[in-house]
Short mmCIF file of C-alpha atoms and ligand atoms in Angstrom, two decimals:
data_model
loop_
_atom_site.label_atom_id
_atom_site.label_comp_id
_atom_site.label_asym_id
_atom_site.label_seq_id
_atom_site.Cartn_x
_atom_site.Cartn_y
_atom_site.Cartn_z
CA UNK N 156 -6.60 -6.16 -21.29
CA UNK N 157 -8.35 -6.02 -17.97
CA UNK N 158 -8.10 -3.10 -15.56
CA UNK N 159 -6.12 -5.25 -13.18
CA UNK N 160 -3.37 -6.01 -15.73
CA UNK N 161 -0.03 -5.07 -14.28
CA UNK N 162 -1.04 -5.65 -10.67
CA UNK N 163 0.62 -8.90 -9.65
CA UNK N 164 -1.54 -9.81 -6.66
CA UNK N 165 -5.19 -10.41 -7.54
CA UNK N 166 -7.61 -9.40 -4.73
CA UNK N 167 -10.00 -12.25 -5.62
CA UNK N 168 -7.51 -14.98 -4.74
CA UNK N 169 -8.04 -16.47 -1.28
CA UNK N 170 -4.59 -15.31 -0.14
CA UNK N 171 -5.52 -11.64 -0.68
CA UNK N 172 -7.65 -11.61 2.49
CA UNK N 173 -4.69 -13.00 4.48
CA UNK N 174 -2.43 -10.33 2.97
CA UNK N 175 -4.84 -7.51 3.86
CA UNK N 176 -5.14 -8.81 7.45
CA UNK N 177 -1.34 -8.85 7.67
CA UNK N 178 -1.05 -5.29 6.28
CA UNK N 179 -3.56 -4.19 8.92
CA UNK N 180 -1.62 -5.86 11.74
CA UNK N 181 1.73 -4.53 10.53
CA UNK N 182 0.88 -1.03 9.32
CA UNK N 183 -2.46 0.18 10.74
CA UNK N 184 -0.91 1.54 13.97
CA UNK N 185 1.48 3.71 11.90
CA UNK N 186 -1.26 4.78 9.48
CA UNK N 187 -3.70 5.66 12.26
CA UNK N 188 -1.03 7.65 14.10
CA UNK N 189 -0.47 9.74 10.97
CA UNK N 190 -4.17 10.15 10.26
CA UNK N 191 -4.77 11.28 13.87
CA UNK N 192 -1.99 13.82 13.56
CA UNK N 193 -3.51 15.18 10.34
CA UNK N 194 -6.64 15.85 12.36
CA UNK N 195 -9.21 13.61 10.68
CA UNK N 196 -12.45 13.96 12.60
CA UNK N 197 -16.21 14.37 12.53
CA UNK N 198 -17.66 15.55 9.24
CA UNK N 199 -14.49 15.07 7.14
CA UNK N 200 -14.77 13.94 3.53
CA UNK N 201 -12.09 11.32 2.82
CA UNK N 202 -10.92 9.39 -0.22
CA UNK N 203 -9.20 6.05 0.51
CA UNK N 204 -7.40 5.10 -2.72
CA UNK N 205 -6.62 1.43 -3.52
CA UNK N 206 -8.33 0.56 -0.25
CA UNK N 207 -7.89 -3.22 -0.57
CA UNK N 208 -9.47 -4.50 2.66
CA UNK N 209 -11.73 -2.83 5.20
CA UNK N 210 -9.56 -1.91 8.21
CA UNK N 211 -8.53 1.65 7.26
CA UNK N 212 -11.91 2.42 5.71
CA UNK N 213 -13.75 1.25 8.85
CA UNK N 214 -11.44 3.30 11.09
CA UNK N 215 -12.04 6.40 8.94
CA UNK N 216 -15.79 5.79 8.98
CA UNK N 217 -15.80 5.84 12.79
CA UNK N 218 -13.72 9.03 12.88
CA UNK N 219 -15.81 11.00 10.37
CA UNK N 220 -19.14 9.76 11.75
CA UNK N 221 -22.56 10.12 10.15
CA UNK N 222 -21.93 13.69 8.96
CA UNK N 223 -18.73 12.71 7.13
CA UNK N 224 -18.02 10.67 4.06
CA UNK N 225 -15.47 8.00 3.07
CA UNK N 226 -15.12 7.17 -0.61
CA UNK N 227 -13.23 3.86 -0.87
CA UNK N 228 -11.94 3.03 -4.35
CA UNK N 229 -9.97 0.17 -5.89
CA UNK N 230 -9.60 -1.48 -9.28
CA UNK N 231 -10.91 -4.59 -7.50
CA UNK N 232 -13.42 -3.96 -4.71
CA UNK N 233 -14.14 -7.63 -3.95
CA UNK N 234 -12.73 -7.34 -0.39
CA UNK N 235 -14.39 -4.00 0.35
CA UNK N 236 -18.05 -4.93 0.14
CA UNK N 237 -18.47 -5.54 3.92
CA UNK N 238 -17.60 -1.87 4.57
CA UNK N 239 -20.05 -0.47 1.99
CA UNK N 240 -22.61 1.33 4.14
CA UNK N 241 -22.91 5.03 5.09
CA UNK N 242 -20.71 6.95 5.55
CA UNK N 243 -18.67 4.65 3.26
CA UNK N 244 -19.21 4.45 -0.48
CA UNK N 245 -17.25 1.79 -2.42
CA UNK N 246 -16.42 2.41 -6.08
CA UNK N 247 -14.48 0.51 -8.75
CA UNK N 248 -11.92 3.09 -9.86
CA UNK N 249 -8.46 3.13 -11.44
CA UNK N 250 -6.54 5.99 -9.84
CA UNK N 251 -4.20 6.26 -12.83
CA UNK N 252 -6.90 6.28 -15.51
CA UNK N 253 -10.15 7.67 -14.09
CA UNK N 254 -11.08 11.18 -13.00
CA UNK N 255 -11.26 11.61 -9.19
CA UNK N 256 -14.61 10.32 -7.94
CA UNK N 257 -15.38 13.74 -6.37
CA UNK N 258 -13.76 17.11 -5.71
CA UNK N 259 -13.04 18.90 -2.46
CA UNK N 260 -11.80 16.10 -0.18
CA UNK N 261 -10.49 17.05 3.27
CA UNK N 262 -8.19 14.02 3.21
CA UNK N 263 -6.84 11.69 0.53
CA UNK N 264 -4.89 8.61 1.61
CA UNK N 265 -3.24 5.76 -0.31
CA UNK N 266 -1.17 2.98 1.31
CA UNK N 267 0.99 0.52 -0.65
CA UNK N 268 -0.76 1.42 -3.91
CA UNK N 269 1.29 3.82 -6.04
CA UNK N 270 4.39 1.60 -6.07
CA UNK N 271 2.30 -0.82 -8.17
CA UNK N 272 0.78 1.78 -10.53
CA UNK N 273 2.84 2.33 -13.70
CA UNK N 274 1.42 5.85 -14.25
CA UNK N 275 1.92 6.85 -10.62
CA UNK N 276 2.70 10.46 -11.60
CA UNK N 277 -0.78 10.91 -13.04
CA UNK N 278 -2.32 9.10 -10.07
CA UNK N 279 -0.59 11.41 -7.59
CA UNK N 280 -1.67 14.51 -9.54
CA UNK N 281 -5.26 13.29 -9.58
CA UNK N 282 -5.25 12.75 -5.81
CA UNK N 283 -3.84 16.24 -5.19
CA UNK N 284 -6.36 17.83 -7.61
CA UNK N 285 -9.21 16.22 -5.68
CA UNK N 286 -8.26 17.95 -2.39
CA UNK N 287 -10.00 21.09 -1.20
CA UNK N 288 -7.70 24.07 -0.50
CA UNK N 289 -6.04 23.24 2.82
CA UNK N 290 -6.90 19.52 2.44
CA UNK N 291 -4.44 16.85 3.65
CA UNK N 292 -2.65 14.19 1.63
CA UNK N 293 -1.05 11.09 3.21
CA UNK N 294 0.79 8.74 0.87
CA UNK N 295 2.36 5.61 2.35
CA UNK N 296 4.39 3.42 0.10
CA UNK N 297 7.08 0.79 0.21
CA UNK N 298 10.71 1.27 -0.68
CA UNK N 299 11.88 -2.32 -1.24
CA UNK N 300 15.26 -1.15 -2.54
CA UNK N 301 16.02 0.64 0.75
CA UNK N 302 15.75 -2.60 2.74
CA UNK N 303 15.55 -5.48 0.25
CA UNK N 304 15.88 -8.47 2.59
CA UNK N 305 13.18 -10.69 4.03
CA UNK N 306 15.73 -11.79 6.65
CA UNK N 307 18.08 -8.87 7.41
CA UNK N 308 20.16 -11.26 9.53
CA UNK N 309 21.25 -13.59 6.73
CA UNK N 310 22.83 -16.22 8.99
CA UNK N 311 21.84 -19.65 7.65
CA UNK N 312 20.50 -21.55 4.62
CA UNK N 313 16.85 -20.88 5.56
CA UNK N 314 17.43 -17.13 5.60
CA UNK N 315 19.46 -17.29 2.38
CA UNK N 316 16.64 -19.11 0.60
CA UNK N 317 14.15 -16.58 1.99
CA UNK N 318 16.21 -13.68 0.66
CA UNK N 319 16.65 -15.37 -2.73
CA UNK N 320 12.88 -15.76 -3.10
CA UNK N 321 12.35 -12.16 -1.94
CA UNK N 322 14.76 -11.07 -4.65
CA UNK N 323 12.65 -13.02 -7.18
CA UNK N 324 9.47 -11.33 -5.96
CA UNK N 325 11.10 -7.94 -6.49
CA UNK N 326 12.05 -8.97 -10.04
CA UNK N 327 8.41 -9.86 -10.79
CA UNK N 328 7.23 -6.53 -9.38
CA UNK N 329 9.80 -4.56 -11.39
CA UNK N 330 8.86 -6.41 -14.61
CA UNK N 331 5.30 -5.19 -14.09
CA UNK N 332 6.36 -1.57 -13.78
CA UNK N 333 6.67 -1.24 -9.98
CA UNK N 334 9.14 1.46 -8.84
CA UNK N 335 11.10 -0.26 -6.08
CA UNK N 336 12.60 3.03 -4.82
CA UNK N 337 9.34 4.95 -4.84
CA UNK N 338 8.94 5.48 -1.10
CA UNK N 339 12.04 7.66 -0.75
CA UNK N 340 10.86 9.95 -3.56
CA UNK N 341 7.59 10.88 -1.87
CA UNK N 342 8.58 13.95 0.16
CA UNK N 343 10.21 15.59 -2.87
CA UNK N 344 7.28 14.70 -5.13
CA UNK N 345 4.78 16.18 -2.66
CA UNK N 346 6.84 19.35 -2.28
CA UNK N 347 7.30 19.72 -6.05
CA UNK N 348 3.54 19.31 -6.46
CA UNK N 349 3.11 22.44 -4.32
CA UNK N 350 2.04 20.86 -1.04
CA UNK N 351 2.94 22.71 2.14
CA UNK N 352 4.36 21.44 5.47
CA UNK N 353 5.63 18.25 3.83
CA UNK N 354 7.17 15.68 6.17
CA UNK N 355 7.91 11.96 5.94
CA UNK N 356 9.04 9.06 8.08
CA UNK N 357 9.59 5.32 7.72
CA UNK N 358 8.59 2.17 9.58
CA UNK N 359 9.24 -1.52 9.18
CA UNK N 360 8.96 -4.54 11.47
CA UNK N 361 12.03 -6.75 11.97
CA UNK N 362 10.26 -9.75 13.52
CA UNK N 363 6.52 -10.29 13.79
CA UNK N 364 4.07 -13.16 13.31
CA UNK N 365 2.23 -10.93 10.83
CA UNK N 366 5.38 -10.86 8.65
CA UNK N 367 5.24 -14.66 8.47
CA UNK N 368 1.53 -14.59 7.59
CA UNK N 369 2.20 -11.97 4.88
CA UNK N 370 5.13 -13.92 3.44
CA UNK N 371 3.27 -17.22 3.38
CA UNK N 372 0.22 -15.72 1.64
CA UNK N 373 2.34 -13.75 -0.85
CA UNK N 374 4.50 -16.72 -1.85
CA UNK N 375 1.47 -19.00 -2.23
CA UNK N 376 -0.17 -16.32 -4.38
CA UNK N 377 2.77 -15.89 -6.75
CA UNK N 378 4.25 -19.40 -6.68
CA UNK N 379 3.21 -20.24 -10.25
CA UNK N 380 4.92 -17.12 -11.56
CA UNK N 381 8.06 -17.75 -9.52
CA UNK N 382 8.26 -21.25 -11.01
CA UNK N 383 7.32 -20.45 -14.63
CA UNK N 384 9.77 -17.54 -14.76
CA UNK N 385 12.58 -19.81 -13.49
CA UNK N 386 13.12 -17.85 -10.26
CA UNK N 387 12.52 -20.84 -7.96
CA UNK N 388 11.58 -24.51 -8.10
CA UNK N 389 8.51 -26.04 -6.46
CA UNK N 390 10.90 -27.70 -3.98
CA UNK N 391 12.45 -24.33 -3.07
CA UNK N 392 9.01 -22.89 -2.44
CA UNK N 393 7.78 -25.85 -0.36
CA UNK N 394 10.96 -25.70 1.74
CA UNK N 395 10.62 -21.94 2.24
CA UNK N 396 6.93 -22.19 3.21
CA UNK N 397 7.81 -24.91 5.74
CA UNK N 398 10.62 -22.74 7.16
CA UNK N 399 8.23 -19.80 7.50
CA UNK N 400 5.59 -21.99 9.17
CA UNK N 401 8.17 -23.40 11.61
CA UNK N 402 8.53 -19.88 13.03
CA UNK N 403 12.31 -19.98 13.51
CA UNK N 404 13.20 -17.06 11.24
CA UNK N 405 12.95 -13.34 11.97
CA UNK N 406 11.16 -11.84 8.98
CA UNK N 407 11.05 -8.17 8.03
CA UNK N 408 9.22 -6.13 5.39
CA UNK N 409 10.35 -3.35 3.11
CA UNK N 410 10.23 0.04 4.83
CA UNK N 411 6.91 1.81 4.51
CA UNK N 412 7.50 5.51 3.92
CA UNK N 413 4.69 7.80 5.08
CA UNK N 414 4.72 11.25 3.51
CA UNK N 415 2.18 13.96 4.19
CA UNK N 416 1.40 17.56 3.44
CA UNK N 417 -1.44 19.96 2.84
CA UNK N 418 -2.72 21.76 -0.21
CA UNK N 419 -2.26 25.53 -0.10
CA UNK N 420 -5.28 27.36 1.21
CA UNK N 421 -7.03 29.68 -1.26
CA UNK N 422 -6.16 32.73 0.80
CA UNK N 423 -3.00 33.36 2.82
CA UNK N 424 -2.97 32.87 6.56
CA UNK N 425 -4.92 29.55 6.61
C1 SAM E 1667 -0.76 -3.97 -1.66
S1 SAM E 1667 -2.48 -3.69 -1.75
C2 SAM E 1667 -2.71 -2.49 -0.43
C3 SAM E 1667 -4.13 -2.44 0.03
C4 SAM E 1667 -4.43 -1.43 1.14
N1 SAM E 1667 -4.23 -0.06 0.69
C5 SAM E 1667 -3.60 -1.71 2.38
O1 SAM E 1667 -2.66 -0.96 2.66
O2 SAM E 1667 -3.89 -2.69 3.06
C6 SAM E 1667 -2.61 -2.69 -3.21
C7 SAM E 1667 -4.05 -2.33 -3.56
O3 SAM E 1667 -4.01 -1.37 -4.65
C8 SAM E 1667 -4.99 -1.71 -5.59
N2 SAM E 1667 -4.59 -1.13 -6.89
C9 SAM E 1667 -3.59 -1.54 -7.71
N3 SAM E 1667 -3.54 -0.75 -8.81
C10 SAM E 1667 -4.54 0.20 -8.66
C11 SAM E 1667 -5.00 1.29 -9.46
N4 SAM E 1667 -4.44 1.57 -10.64
N5 SAM E 1667 -6.07 2.03 -9.00
C12 SAM E 1667 -6.64 1.74 -7.82
N6 SAM E 1667 -6.25 0.71 -7.01
C13 SAM E 1667 -5.20 -0.05 -7.43
C14 SAM E 1667 -5.02 -3.24 -5.57
O4 SAM E 1667 -6.20 -3.78 -6.14
C15 SAM E 1667 -4.88 -3.52 -4.07
O5 SAM E 1667 -6.13 -3.55 -3.42
#
């Protein structure tokens, strides 16, 4: 067993960098809007869980400045090294198995991580435990079952092939323990964990060049598994990649649900 067992998409493969760039293009504006609203600023101590690439970590580092701290953790930190300088510390860490790296964070954030973690209940508890009283939690995760299509307008054979392959990808994720309806559960889970002022919203693009980049990198990364598990043939995959590259399809993603709240202050009135 390695610590990355269960996670389908290995960060060391070349396509991982393309996927992280696409996540940044598609989701950073939403993430940064939520982080701004939560008040992240100079001197804050932040934990970025399952950080993946550097875009969110670098943004947080600028916000917290030299008096703050950003602890960036992942089971695979190979794409995080360029961000590893003060105020950022990069650590190999499994959020479902290891103790929190520190206590007393002002902010803990995880994006598109927990859906992949089989023991996501323990992971969420650990993140909440690591907050200081009054600290903020922002969890952003996909809900592929809420909007399962790569091409919501399923109007021709290219789109039908795209949606068939997307269905296969979901099967692979589910076989590895992903919860494909996780996003919608987040507000209730945060409330039941005792967080206050819990709110949530959802965002997904319906047509964007970054969706095509994400799809191409993802399919190239998992093509062997799609073929060996009988979900698609090499010809299907080549045809789909060519359709994506031709740019004639409108591609979407699963909705990303952002849910946030704050830990109760120690004393009332805070
Ligand atoms: C889909 S990527 C998202 C990356 C980044 N958060 C973003 O939004 O661009 C999922 C990330 O979670 C990491 N990951 C998966 N399981 C994990 C675990 N148990 N503990 C910590 N990180 C994990 C992966 O290595 C990967 O970097």
